[in-house]
Each structure stands twice: as structure tokens, then as C-alpha cells.
Amino acid sequence: MKPAPFKYIAATSLEHALALKAEHGDDAKFLAGGQSLMPAMNFRLAQPAIIIDINGIEDLAGIRPSGGTTRVGPVTRYRALQRDAGFAQLFPLIGEALPHIAHPQIRNRGTIGGNLSHADPASELPAIAVALRARFRVQAAKQERWIEAPDFFAGALTTDLKPDEMLTEIELPLAKPRTGSCFMEIARRRGDFAIVGVAAMVTLGDEDKCTAIRLAFCGVGQTPVDASPVADGLIGHTLTEEALRDAAASVQAMIDPGGSVHATADYQRHIAGVLTERALQTAHQRVHDGH
Amino acid sequence: MDTDHHEITVSVNGVRYQRRVESRLLLSDFLRHDLALAGTHVGCEHGVCGACTILLDGEPVRSCLMLAVQAKNHEISTVEGLTNKDGEYHPLQQAMHDHHGLQCGYCTPGILMTMTAFLNENGSPSEDEVREALSGNLCRCTGYQNIVDAVMSAAERMRG
Amino acid sequence: MSTRTFGEPIKRNEDRRLLTGQALFIDDVELPGMLHAAFLRSQVAHARILKIDISKALQRPGVVAAYVAGDLGDYWQPGPILVPPPPIAGIIFNERTQVPLAKDKVRHVGEPLVIVIAETRYIAEDALDDIDVELEQLPAVVDLEKGLSPGSVLVHEDVGSNVSAHVRQTKGNYAAAAAKADRIIKRRFWYEHGISSPIETRGVVAQWDARANQMTIWDTTQAPVFVRNGLAGMLGLNERQVRVIAPFVGGGFGPKIMMFYPEEVLLPWVSMKLNRPVKWIEDRLEHFFATTHERGQIHDAEMALTGDGRIVGIKDVFLHDGGAYDPYGLTVPINSQCTLLGPYVVPNYDSTFTQVFTNLPIVTPYRGAGRQHGVFVMERLLDFAANELNIDRAEIRRRNLIPPDAFPYTNEIIYQDFEVLEYDSGNYEPVLDMALDAIGYNAFKDEQAAARLQGRHLGIGVACYVEGTGIGPYEGAKVQVQSNGKVSVATGIGTQGQGHFTVFAQIAADQLGVAVTDVDVVTGDTDQFYWGAGTFASRGAVVAGNAVNEASKVVRKKALKLASDLFECSEDDLVIEDGKVSIVGIPEKFVKLGDLANQANPMRGAVQPGTEPGLESTQYFGPKMGATANGVHAMIVEMDPRTFDLKILKYVVVHDCGTVINPMILAGQIHGGVAQGIGNAFYEKLVFDDQGQLLNASLADYLLPTALEVPRMELAHTVTKSPLNPMGIKGAGEAGAIPGGPLFAQAIEDALDLKGRGVELLEIPLSPSRLFELTRNAQR
């Protein structure tokens, strides 16, 4: 399966890349890690006329603290995130999810920006971005804007990016103290796309009562599903087994999974409930463990 | 459209090659057919089977998911570069031979590249770690057991 | 130094080339002026062809030619029947074989419509988009029962139905026996085997040399000799004008012995027409449609038993999905029909099957070749009988095993080799005992209970099977001592990783007293060896191995005769060792084998009338019938009772394939087979929609097991020699893949206590989602 012909341009700077995208719009696609784009092109499911290679733009890769957040360049490879011990400590959700993303060879090339821009409904990072309340910087040649993670993901494989825009920075807010998190997924084999995945964060206050909950799913909708609202019932209470079961039931009632060749929609719904209980339980435990 | 060509200089196994390539030429095809380094094999062209795995600046990547034009200014290592200049096996090649870690041999180059890089990073892996590192390479012949044994054995030998 | 290596875990001769990336695989063949082919394939499963317009494609720069069915003239014809219907009374068989390019109708997704030839594969694929095809889509036959119901759309209208074949075989009188039985167990089963999916897909390179008047074809085939013969005939060439070379092949597993695939038939014709070499390499997407499958069967089966669990008889009626064409005859369902009987005494048997035409790719053997389906039915019936009669699962099997003094044991019905199914030898109970011991069967109940207290759900499975192997017709081998003392062995079969370069070398080395590394083996080149059938049905080591042995024995005899003439002594006084023939007790009186070979081919002097020059021999071996191997697999799994995720904790194989030539290579074959069995049972499933579209045509969604899904396996074996060949060997290539289905079903039922919940697992493949669906309405 060979890709259809295209013109290849290696962008030398962000300005260069954005200028090209402004000129060609949807006829052009950015090539970062290529781990999603190249298979699509080899299958000829994607046939862009222009490929703008952004791997050479050094400014677009890197992890740096910024105020009370961490900012990650879009061309930062999964491998770099995995190897940064500090990063994994600050964002254990991502650290826990990374081994589930494909395999080492893919993680050596694939990038966080590419993953988020690809917006696969079964992909882990979009759901985590939603759970973390990440913000994305999106730039065009002559303007830029910031967008909250939930607003970035518009549909299956569809983002809010306009034809002339690039995701140029991912801002991750730091977790509050006494927050435990847990990422879990069910997949047929390690590294496969999630049948259901969940990112859970639990913050505890006095008397071990829950002061904040985040709960976001991948695989159960066209976009990441933010189930934090249905888990809000847990706020102000301790996380008992019964409370977790109620939260799970609420999640199951809320979601509308589509099923796939690997799982029925009902199985996905069932798993979403199981993972709700287990992930919240583990996140809760980790507050105590100082995770 | 008219085809789009680029002049590239690529370093493979320490040897520099200068070629003119079409932009859409996959790195896997470039290595195999333009450079006649046919040891790297193609199994799926969508990044799943791992047969095409090579090292890009020492890190295993799928050559079917890269364009030849992207290889310039990088150091590429393929299976042909694993033996030393006297033709002696890398310890992992020897171990694969000793433990019958290959049958048809088609997935083997990809596994050798993945696992030699893995052993450079993790010199004392557990069996679970070896299996996890191996999970991105599909083998249909061996059931993996002898490959795992070969990697563990090579690790031991490389630790001296 | 002793050079006896037979039976030793000798390391492989072929490894260096493979480990250093120097082995020639099909896509490594590069020829000056070589062109590349791509195929436009049908995107729908069933349609009438209204129009194909290739004119735009022909105008694309870099495109050299494009052909449709009409362009082939007389060359266009349906392929030959490869395995005719067996001589079974009352058989119905409607022969409809595949064609090189679809004409009038397409009958499965992926059937080729146009072949495009271009300077590069990239350009050839570009040209596919230039082709204008108009198809009138028809409803697709996908469901077997619907396909047989009156009014169904027909895959082949002129057949009048979708019946490809109908076969009934009986032994004894089931009806009479069942009437007197204490218990009847009756169930419906669904068993699907998947696709072979070797890591190397198929490929063909054809080079017509008009000046040499010679056609060379490189082909990833498991049957180079038959391919040579057939293509020579089709092309109007003499057999000796055609050379077929199967180079190193990256995994075969069965579908690479399907012959006269469209691509195989077309490439040589194109090369002759254009007078240039042409290459076609199947890409992974094509492989899902263009290479043959195995798929599913539906069985309505019943078992009649005595109150103490002895089988009185079995009746089975099943439907077999054969795909759109049936070139491979009935091999797969006959294997199901015969292998169902297993290692058990089944005094009465009534088995009927209907092979159904469907609008899906052709079904031909894939490792196990239909045995899996039969074994699933038998093993599950025994499990349900054990449940009902309150007999332990292992015990009910033990009670029914054919006793060791009953061999040769005839099952009376006809097997895939057209002979009456007769098991040559076997000793089944020790194999079962060893497996039970190795898995810790007796202690498991307590282990399971203790684990359950910790909230862990463990389950155990045990499954028995036999495997008919080493069938005829024959294979041949030429063994020759060369003047440098090295031995060359050539045989007609091909190699796809089974270690032939080593195993055949061990056999020759053992006879000729040379080092294994001094034996050079050539397989799969019709210029090196003219005759043979191919690598299939676990027969390589048995049939070709025995031919190598026979040829080596003759060469050994010749060497001894020559040396005895030279030393003027009796042959009994001589010994061959370390590449030399010497007089017993006088090692300094020796002659090297290479020198003897030279002396046997003199420049001057007479060659005795009636003898041949050189130290070589060509011998053939054709077994009377297949040899029956057997085995038992046992497994312990852990299930997550909420997600239905599964982890294999322990996997044991005890196996008997008679004399073992190389235990290391044998173990590798078992490991690989087990991995495919695990894939078949729990991960691999072809998902078709009701219009025959394959929804998971990529390795991302057709799930091959990785190193994380395949556990460490513990192997043991017993040796019950086959009386059917001098070496006493039986085949082993498919054994690992056969009993995975019932093993998983049994172990999962045990882990989740499905019996207590009123749920039975009657289908393969399973998956967590499927288990959820099957159990959701059951009592907790």
C-alpha cells in the first residue's frame, strides 16, 4: 500500500509552517511523528497534496514549567515524556497511560501534539487532557488563540482546528495537593486502542471527604467523554463502595458507546462502570499513598 | 501532478549514500530497493507488525511509517550492520541461533533491531520486561518463547 | 569425533543468512527492467460487471499495460481442481474454480478485475484510481443457513443452489446404537478458524527470457513442482522450459499451497507478452482478500453414551463455509469429519456435511486444516457428557481412549488422502497422564478453591486430539557426495521456516558420517529437483525426510562398495565416520568421501555396465497412508470475572510424533502452533458484515497474539513409532494449533463456574465482550 503523490516541504520554522498552511489550507497536512498520518496515507485514506514536515522545528518540542502549569511542545515524542521522571511525577495520569499507547517503536516517533490533533475517539491522551483541564494554544500565521481541551475535540477524528491552524502548545495545570489519580483501560492486547479507558482524579479534604473529582473516558463516544459532572455526587462525601457503585451506574446511564468490531456497546457500557469503580478506588487509595 | 523529488544524503550503518528520491518513497522501500539493503522486511505498511523496524539515531522506529526524505541528517542502523567487520555475530544474533529464536526468519531483522536497542537500555531485564519490549513485533512462527530466552541469554552475556 | 546427530537438538544450518539479512525472500528479487503489478480488486462481495474502462489508466505516465479478462483470450480459464472429490459413495461435488480475472461477475471482495503493469508499484497503484468500473451490486451470500434456503441469491447460478458439496460418511449404525444408549448429549456448535496471516505476504516474480526460451518464476508457494507443471501447461511451454523457485518464504501455514492463484497465473503471461520481468508483491490489505482463508462451520452434533461415559456413537451434521470457489475440493471439511473421532473408540458414526458457496474468499487449509472444528465438537460433547453424568473430565476421556493393543485402528471412513482412515500406532493413556501430571490436575481443585477465597478466578482445561500427518502421494530426494566431500541434498518440497535445511541434513549426515554443517540442502527449486507434491499436511519431515533417508542409504552403500573395492576387503570391515571410509581398527587406512566421489566419475577408464557415475542417488518415498500423531494440551487460566479479561497462567503440551529428528525444531513447531491456537481461540476473528465486507482488514484490528498474549509453554513428548516408514516418524507441524478452542472453552467455563450459572460455551472464537454477552442473563 503506497501513498498517493504529494509535494513534501520540510518547514524550517513555525512561521514557515504556518505560512504554508495558510497558503494551502486543507490541501496540506502537518507531518509530525507520522504514526497516525502515515498509515492513513499508505492506505490512501488520506491523500493530502502537500506534506509539511514539522519535525525539524526545534521550538515545537520540549517540556517547560510556566507559572503553575507545565507547557509541552506538540512535537514532543511520547518517548521523551516517558523518560522525563519529573514530568511523570507531576502528571501521573499521562505517565500511567503511556505504556498503553501502541509500542516502543511507535512511541519513539509519535508526538503528543500529533495524537491530540488526530483526535481518535479511542485514544488515551485526549481523555486525559480533558480530565486535567488542559488548555491548547492554537496558532495561525497571523493570530493565535487558546482553547480548553473539551472544546478542542469536536467529533471522531475531528478537532476545532481551522484549515490554517496548528496546535502549538499544550498547557497542563498542576494537580491540587492531596490529589490521587489513576488511568486504566481495557484493550484486547496491550497497546491496542482502548475499548474503554478512564482517567480519574480524586482530591480529598478534611475527614477524607472528596473535594474534587475528575473522570474522563475514551472509547465510549465520538470524543472524550467528561463524566466529572455525574461523579459530582461524590463531592463532600467519603468514597464508600456504595458511593462508587452509584457513580458507576451514573456513568453507564450517561454514555452512549457505539460498539466496534472488538466489543458490543453494552460491553463497553459495562466496562465503563467497572473502570469507574476501580479507577476511583485506586485514585482514592493513592491519595493516602502519597502518589 | 508532477512528481516531487529531493536530493538526500543518508547515513546507513555508517556509510553515506547520496540519492535522489521521490517525496512519497517510504524509508522501507528506499533501504530495500534503492540501497539494496534488503535485510529490513516489509510486513504490513501500517506500523503494526514491526518487521520493518530499524534504528533511527539508535532508537527503534517503523521504517514503513517514515519517508526516505525524512532520513537525511539521521543515522540509520539496519540488520546488515549488526555483525562486526569480521562478520562476527552480535551477542543477540548468536543467542537467537543458540536458542532457535527464528524459524522462517522474516520477522527476525525487526526483532533484532528492536531488542538490541532494548538491551542497550536495559541490561538486566526481567522476562516480563522482555515480553513487553517484544510486544511491538509480531511473529507467526515461534510463539516467542525461544526469542525471549535468546534475549535473556544475550543480556547475561552482555553483562559479562 | 562422532557425527551422529539424528535425534539431537542441532542448531540450524540456515540461520546465518536469516540472522544477517542475507536470505533471499521474494521481494528481494531484483531484475533489470523489472516491472511492477497492482490489481484493481472488487470492493463489493457480489456483483455483475457492467463495465470496466482502463483507457485512462493506460495514459498515465509510467503505466506500461493493463489487462482485463477479455484481453487474455484463450488463456482465461478457471483454474484446475487441485484436490478432486474423494471416492465416497453418494458424494455431491459441484466444481467451480477461481478465474484469473473476473468476467461477468465478481463473487467476493478482493476478486481481481484488472491487472496494471507499471514502472513502479507506486505508479501502478496510482493507475488503479484511473480505472472506471461499473458494477451492479447483488445481495451477498454470507450466512450459511440462509445461503441454503430456497430463494437465496446464488453465488454460481448454473449450479442451481449454493451447495458446493455434500458428503455423508458412516461407520456402524448410529441410529440403532443411539436407541439403546443410556444418554444422548446434543448441541449446536459454531467454530471459526481464522486466516494464516504470515508476516510475509505472497508474491510472484516472472521472468520470460525469449532468447533462452525459458520462463523463471519466483513464487512464495509451498508447492513449486505442481505450480511448474500447471503453469507450463497453461503457457504452452514444456515443463523443462519452466523453472519455479520458492525462495526463503516468510511463513506458509497452508494458504501458500493454494495454487493457480490469479496472480500466479497472470504474472508469467504478462512477462511473456511484454518480454520483461514482472513482480507482484501482495500488500497486507490485499492479503485479507487475495490469499485463502479458513473460516467457519456450524455443527449439529449428538453423542450417545453409556451411563458410565463410554461413547456408543456420534452423529454430526454440519455446514462448512467454502467460499466463492472450491478448487481445494473437500480437504478441510473431510479433515473435520475424520479428526472429530479423535483418540477415542467411536463404534458408530454418522457424519454429514454440506460445503456451501458463499460470497467470501476461498477456503483452503490453514494449519490444522479443519481438524480444529472436529476436535472442538468432540471435546465439548465429552465435557457436557461429563457434566451430566457426573464424571471427571479427564476420566471420561481416559475411559474412551483407544487402547494401545488396538493398533492399527481403523475408523472405516475415508480421510483426506483418499485412504480409509486408519491410525497406524498410538499409546494414548500415558500422554494424558503426563499432561495431567504436568498441569497439576489432581491438586488443582484445592488450588482453585484457595484462589477463589482471595477473589481470584482460576480455571483448568484439558483437551485431547489426534492429527493425521505425513500423507502421500510421495516425495523424492537426490543425495550426492561432491568432490570436496560435502554432501548436497535436493528435494522438491518448499521451506517456510520448518528447518528443512537442518533436519534433512541430519538425516543425510547420520547415514553418511559427515558433519551436519557439511550437508547443503536445496528445497523448492524445480530445476534442482523435478518431482514432488509440496509442504502441507505435516508431511515434510515424514515423506521428504524418508526420501532423503532412502537416498542417503543408497549413497552410503555405494561408498562402501567403492571403498571395499579400493581396499579389497569386505564392506563389513568398513566404517564411515567424519567424512571418511576406513577399515575397522585401522584408522590410518582410509579414503575421504570426496575422493571416492571423484573416483566414481573418472576422466578415463571404464565405468562398470549397469552402474551410474558419481556418488549420488535419487529415491522416492510414498507412504501407504498417513501416520497418526496425537497429543494432549492442558491449561490454567485466570479470568477477571467483571471484565472477562483472560490470562494464561500455565500451558502444557504432551505430544507424540514418533521418532524425533531434532527436538529443538520440533519444540519450535509446537510453540508456533500453540500461539496460533491461542489466537484462534481468543483473539483472531474475521468480522464480516451481511454484505460480505470485511470490517477488520488490518493488523490493527485482526488481532495476532504478541509476546504478551502467548505464555511460556511446557512441552513433553512420548515416542510411539510409526510402522509406516523406516524412520518411524510422524508429522508435527500442525499439532500445536489444533485443540486450543475446546481448551479455552473448558478452562473459561471452569474459571467462571459457568456450569453453575447455566451457561455453556459452544463457539470459538471467544472474547471478553462475547463472554459478557453470553453470561449477562445467566444467574450469578
Short mmCIF file of C-alpha atoms in Angstrom, two decimals, chain C residues 447-693:
data_model
loop_
_atom_site.label_atom_id
_atom_site.label_comp_id
_atom_site.label_asym_id
_atom_site.label_seq_id
_atom_site.Cartn_x
_atom_site.Cartn_y
_atom_site.Cartn_z
CA GLU C 447 -5.67 -24.54 44.38
CA GLN C 448 -8.78 -23.19 42.68
CA ALA C 449 -10.74 -23.04 45.93
CA ALA C 450 -7.92 -21.27 47.73
CA ALA C 451 -7.60 -18.74 44.94
CA ARG C 452 -11.33 -18.12 44.98
CA LEU C 453 -11.12 -17.14 48.64
CA GLN C 454 -8.70 -14.44 47.53
CA GLY C 455 -11.13 -13.30 44.87
CA ARG C 456 -9.19 -14.90 42.02
CA HIS C 457 -10.96 -16.98 39.41
CA LEU C 458 -8.80 -19.79 38.10
CA GLY C 459 -9.89 -22.50 35.70
CA ILE C 460 -8.35 -25.57 34.10
CA GLY C 461 -8.78 -27.17 30.68
CA VAL C 462 -7.65 -30.45 29.17
CA ALA C 463 -8.10 -31.44 25.54
CA CYS C 464 -7.03 -34.48 23.52
CA TYR C 465 -6.64 -34.85 19.80
CA VAL C 466 -5.07 -36.87 17.05
CA GLU C 467 -3.53 -35.47 13.92
CA GLY C 468 -3.37 -37.33 10.65
CA THR C 469 0.03 -36.48 9.19
CA GLY C 470 2.60 -37.50 6.65
CA ILE C 471 0.19 -38.38 3.86
CA GLY C 472 1.24 -39.30 0.36
CA PRO C 473 1.41 -39.21 -2.50
CA TYR C 474 5.22 -39.16 -2.30
CA GLU C 475 8.32 -37.05 -2.17
CA GLY C 476 11.78 -37.56 -3.60
CA ALA C 477 15.31 -36.59 -2.75
CA LYS C 478 18.61 -36.56 -4.52
CA VAL C 479 21.65 -37.01 -2.32
CA GLN C 480 25.09 -36.52 -3.75
CA VAL C 481 28.60 -36.53 -2.34
CA GLN C 482 30.59 -33.87 -4.10
CA SER C 483 34.27 -33.97 -4.87
CA ASN C 484 35.02 -31.64 -1.97
CA GLY C 485 33.48 -34.16 0.37
CA LYS C 486 30.44 -32.08 1.11
CA VAL C 487 27.03 -33.58 0.59
CA SER C 488 24.24 -31.97 -1.34
CA VAL C 489 20.60 -32.84 -0.80
CA ALA C 490 17.84 -31.66 -3.09
CA THR C 491 14.14 -32.28 -2.66
CA GLY C 492 11.01 -30.99 -4.35
CA ILE C 493 9.15 -29.54 -1.38
CA GLY C 494 9.49 -25.96 -0.23
CA THR C 495 10.54 -24.49 3.12
CA GLN C 496 8.77 -21.82 5.11
CA GLY C 497 10.74 -21.98 8.35
CA GLN C 498 10.43 -25.62 9.36
CA GLY C 499 14.17 -26.16 9.48
CA HIS C 500 14.38 -28.45 6.46
CA PHE C 501 17.92 -27.26 5.78
CA THR C 502 18.89 -28.76 9.10
CA VAL C 503 16.54 -31.70 9.57
CA PHE C 504 17.26 -33.19 6.15
CA ALA C 505 20.95 -32.55 6.72
CA GLN C 506 20.78 -34.50 9.98
CA ILE C 507 19.23 -37.45 8.20
CA ALA C 508 21.87 -37.46 5.45
CA ALA C 509 24.70 -36.78 7.91
CA ASP C 510 23.60 -39.71 10.03
CA GLN C 511 23.81 -42.09 7.09
CA LEU C 512 26.95 -40.69 5.50
CA GLY C 513 29.03 -39.95 8.55
CA VAL C 514 29.59 -36.28 7.77
CA ALA C 515 29.07 -33.13 9.82
CA VAL C 516 25.58 -31.62 9.60
CA THR C 517 27.14 -28.34 8.54
CA ASP C 518 28.74 -30.10 5.59
CA VAL C 519 25.36 -31.02 4.15
CA ASP C 520 23.89 -28.40 1.86
CA VAL C 521 20.13 -28.71 1.32
CA VAL C 522 18.19 -27.22 -1.55
CA THR C 523 14.42 -27.14 -1.45
CA GLY C 524 11.83 -25.55 -3.61
CA ASP C 525 13.70 -25.24 -6.90
CA THR C 526 12.21 -27.27 -9.72
CA ASP C 527 15.47 -27.19 -11.64
CA GLN C 528 17.23 -28.86 -8.74
CA PHE C 529 14.58 -31.49 -8.17
CA TYR C 530 11.90 -32.32 -10.66
CA TRP C 531 9.25 -34.25 -8.79
CA GLY C 532 7.19 -33.75 -5.66
CA ALA C 533 3.91 -32.64 -4.16
CA GLY C 534 4.63 -29.96 -1.59
CA THR C 535 4.81 -28.85 2.02
CA PHE C 536 1.42 -29.39 3.62
CA ALA C 537 -0.46 -31.69 5.98
CA SER C 538 2.52 -32.04 8.34
CA ARG C 539 4.32 -34.26 5.85
CA GLY C 540 7.68 -32.62 5.12
CA ALA C 541 9.79 -34.47 7.64
CA VAL C 542 7.90 -37.72 7.22
CA VAL C 543 7.73 -38.03 3.46
CA ALA C 544 10.63 -35.96 2.17
CA GLY C 545 12.67 -36.90 5.22
CA ASN C 546 12.22 -40.57 4.46
CA ALA C 547 13.13 -39.97 0.83
CA VAL C 548 16.33 -38.26 1.97
CA ASN C 549 16.98 -41.23 4.22
CA GLU C 550 16.46 -43.74 1.43
CA ALA C 551 18.68 -41.83 -0.98
CA SER C 552 21.35 -41.43 1.69
CA LYS C 553 21.27 -45.15 2.40
CA VAL C 554 21.89 -45.91 -1.27
CA VAL C 555 24.78 -43.44 -1.40
CA ARG C 556 26.21 -44.97 1.74
CA LYS C 557 26.04 -48.40 0.16
CA LYS C 558 27.74 -47.11 -2.99
CA ALA C 559 30.51 -45.52 -0.93
CA LEU C 560 31.08 -48.74 0.98
CA LYS C 561 31.17 -50.76 -2.23
CA LEU C 562 33.68 -48.41 -3.82
CA ALA C 563 35.86 -48.42 -0.71
CA SER C 564 35.68 -52.19 -0.36
CA ASP C 565 36.86 -52.49 -3.99
CA LEU C 566 39.62 -49.99 -3.25
CA PHE C 567 40.83 -51.69 -0.09
CA GLU C 568 39.98 -55.16 -1.34
CA CYS C 569 38.13 -56.02 1.81
CA SER C 570 34.58 -56.83 2.81
CA GLU C 571 32.10 -54.00 3.30
CA ASP C 572 31.52 -55.35 6.81
CA ASP C 573 35.07 -54.39 7.69
CA LEU C 574 34.48 -50.75 6.90
CA VAL C 575 33.17 -47.80 8.90
CA ILE C 576 32.09 -44.35 7.67
CA GLU C 577 32.79 -41.52 10.05
CA ASP C 578 33.97 -37.90 9.91
CA GLY C 579 33.66 -37.83 6.13
CA LYS C 580 35.96 -40.82 5.64
CA VAL C 581 35.60 -44.50 5.00
CA SER C 582 38.17 -46.51 6.93
CA ILE C 583 38.88 -50.09 7.88
CA VAL C 584 37.63 -51.00 11.29
CA GLY C 585 40.56 -50.96 13.70
CA ILE C 586 42.97 -49.48 11.16
CA PRO C 587 42.02 -45.80 11.07
CA GLU C 588 45.11 -44.86 9.07
CA LYS C 589 43.73 -46.89 6.17
CA PHE C 590 41.04 -44.50 4.95
CA VAL C 591 39.72 -42.73 1.91
CA LYS C 592 37.81 -39.45 2.02
CA LEU C 593 34.26 -39.47 0.72
CA GLY C 594 35.10 -36.67 -1.70
CA ASP C 595 37.88 -38.75 -3.21
CA LEU C 596 35.53 -41.70 -3.56
CA ALA C 597 33.10 -39.38 -5.37
CA ASN C 598 35.88 -38.39 -7.78
CA GLN C 599 36.80 -41.98 -8.37
CA ALA C 600 33.18 -42.68 -9.22
CA ASN C 601 33.36 -40.17 -12.04
CA PRO C 602 36.60 -40.91 -13.84
CA MET C 603 38.11 -38.93 -16.72
CA ARG C 604 39.44 -42.17 -18.17
CA GLY C 605 38.82 -45.81 -17.68
CA ALA C 606 35.64 -47.82 -17.74
CA VAL C 607 32.52 -47.40 -15.74
CA GLN C 608 31.04 -50.79 -14.99
CA PRO C 609 27.96 -51.53 -17.05
CA GLY C 610 24.77 -51.10 -15.10
CA THR C 611 26.23 -48.57 -12.68
CA GLU C 612 25.85 -44.82 -12.62
CA PRO C 613 28.64 -42.30 -12.27
CA GLY C 614 29.15 -40.31 -9.15
CA LEU C 615 28.33 -40.95 -5.56
CA GLU C 616 24.67 -39.99 -5.73
CA SER C 617 21.20 -41.42 -5.63
CA THR C 618 17.66 -40.26 -6.21
CA GLN C 619 14.99 -42.08 -4.25
CA TYR C 620 11.29 -41.58 -3.67
CA PHE C 621 9.16 -42.36 -0.68
CA GLY C 622 5.44 -42.76 -0.81
CA PRO C 623 3.75 -43.86 2.39
CA LYS C 624 0.85 -46.26 2.19
CA MET C 625 -1.18 -43.72 4.12
CA GLY C 626 -0.81 -41.03 6.71
CA ALA C 627 0.68 -41.59 10.15
CA THR C 628 -1.39 -40.53 13.14
CA ALA C 629 0.24 -38.38 15.78
CA ASN C 630 -1.55 -37.43 18.99
CA GLY C 631 -1.34 -35.10 21.90
CA VAL C 632 -2.94 -33.58 24.95
CA HIS C 633 -2.91 -29.89 25.85
CA ALA C 634 -3.69 -28.60 29.33
CA MET C 635 -4.01 -25.03 30.51
CA ILE C 636 -4.74 -23.00 33.63
CA VAL C 637 -6.24 -19.56 33.13
CA GLU C 638 -7.22 -16.70 35.37
CA MET C 639 -10.31 -14.71 34.48
CA ASP C 640 -11.33 -11.29 35.64
CA PRO C 641 -14.97 -12.02 36.50
CA ARG C 642 -16.07 -8.48 35.70
CA THR C 643 -14.10 -7.55 32.59
CA PHE C 644 -13.74 -11.13 31.30
CA ASP C 645 -10.11 -10.47 30.59
CA LEU C 646 -8.07 -13.65 30.46
CA LYS C 647 -4.52 -14.52 31.46
CA ILE C 648 -2.91 -17.86 30.81
CA LEU C 649 -1.02 -18.98 33.91
CA LYS C 650 0.23 -22.32 32.67
CA TYR C 651 0.21 -24.16 29.34
CA VAL C 652 1.32 -27.75 28.89
CA VAL C 653 1.68 -29.81 25.71
CA VAL C 654 2.41 -33.51 25.69
CA HIS C 655 2.80 -34.81 22.23
CA ASP C 656 3.72 -37.99 20.35
CA CYS C 657 5.01 -37.74 16.79
CA GLY C 658 7.02 -40.94 16.78
CA THR C 659 10.76 -40.71 16.28
CA VAL C 660 12.06 -37.18 16.71
CA ILE C 661 14.72 -35.92 14.31
CA ASN C 662 15.50 -32.62 16.00
CA PRO C 663 13.79 -31.91 19.35
CA MET C 664 14.62 -28.22 19.21
CA ILE C 665 12.96 -27.75 15.85
CA LEU C 666 10.03 -29.88 16.96
CA ALA C 667 9.54 -27.71 20.05
CA GLY C 668 9.60 -24.62 17.86
CA GLN C 669 6.84 -26.06 15.71
CA ILE C 670 4.71 -26.80 18.77
CA HIS C 671 5.31 -23.32 20.22
CA GLY C 672 4.25 -21.68 16.98
CA GLY C 673 1.20 -23.89 16.63
CA VAL C 674 0.07 -23.16 20.19
CA ALA C 675 0.42 -19.43 19.56
CA GLN C 676 -1.85 -19.75 16.55
CA GLY C 677 -4.26 -21.86 18.59
CA ILE C 678 -4.40 -19.13 21.22
CA GLY C 679 -5.01 -16.57 18.52
CA ASN C 680 -7.79 -18.69 17.06
CA ALA C 681 -9.48 -19.28 20.39
CA PHE C 682 -9.46 -15.81 21.88
CA TYR C 683 -8.11 -13.06 19.65
CA GLU C 684 -8.47 -13.60 15.91
CA LYS C 685 -11.83 -13.13 14.31
CA LEU C 686 -12.76 -12.12 10.78
CA VAL C 687 -15.67 -9.74 11.12
CA PHE C 688 -17.83 -9.65 8.00
CA ASP C 689 -20.97 -7.61 7.62
CA ASP C 690 -24.02 -9.07 5.96
CA GLN C 691 -22.86 -7.83 2.58
CA GLY C 692 -19.60 -9.72 2.77
CA GLN C 693 -17.44 -6.71 3.65
#
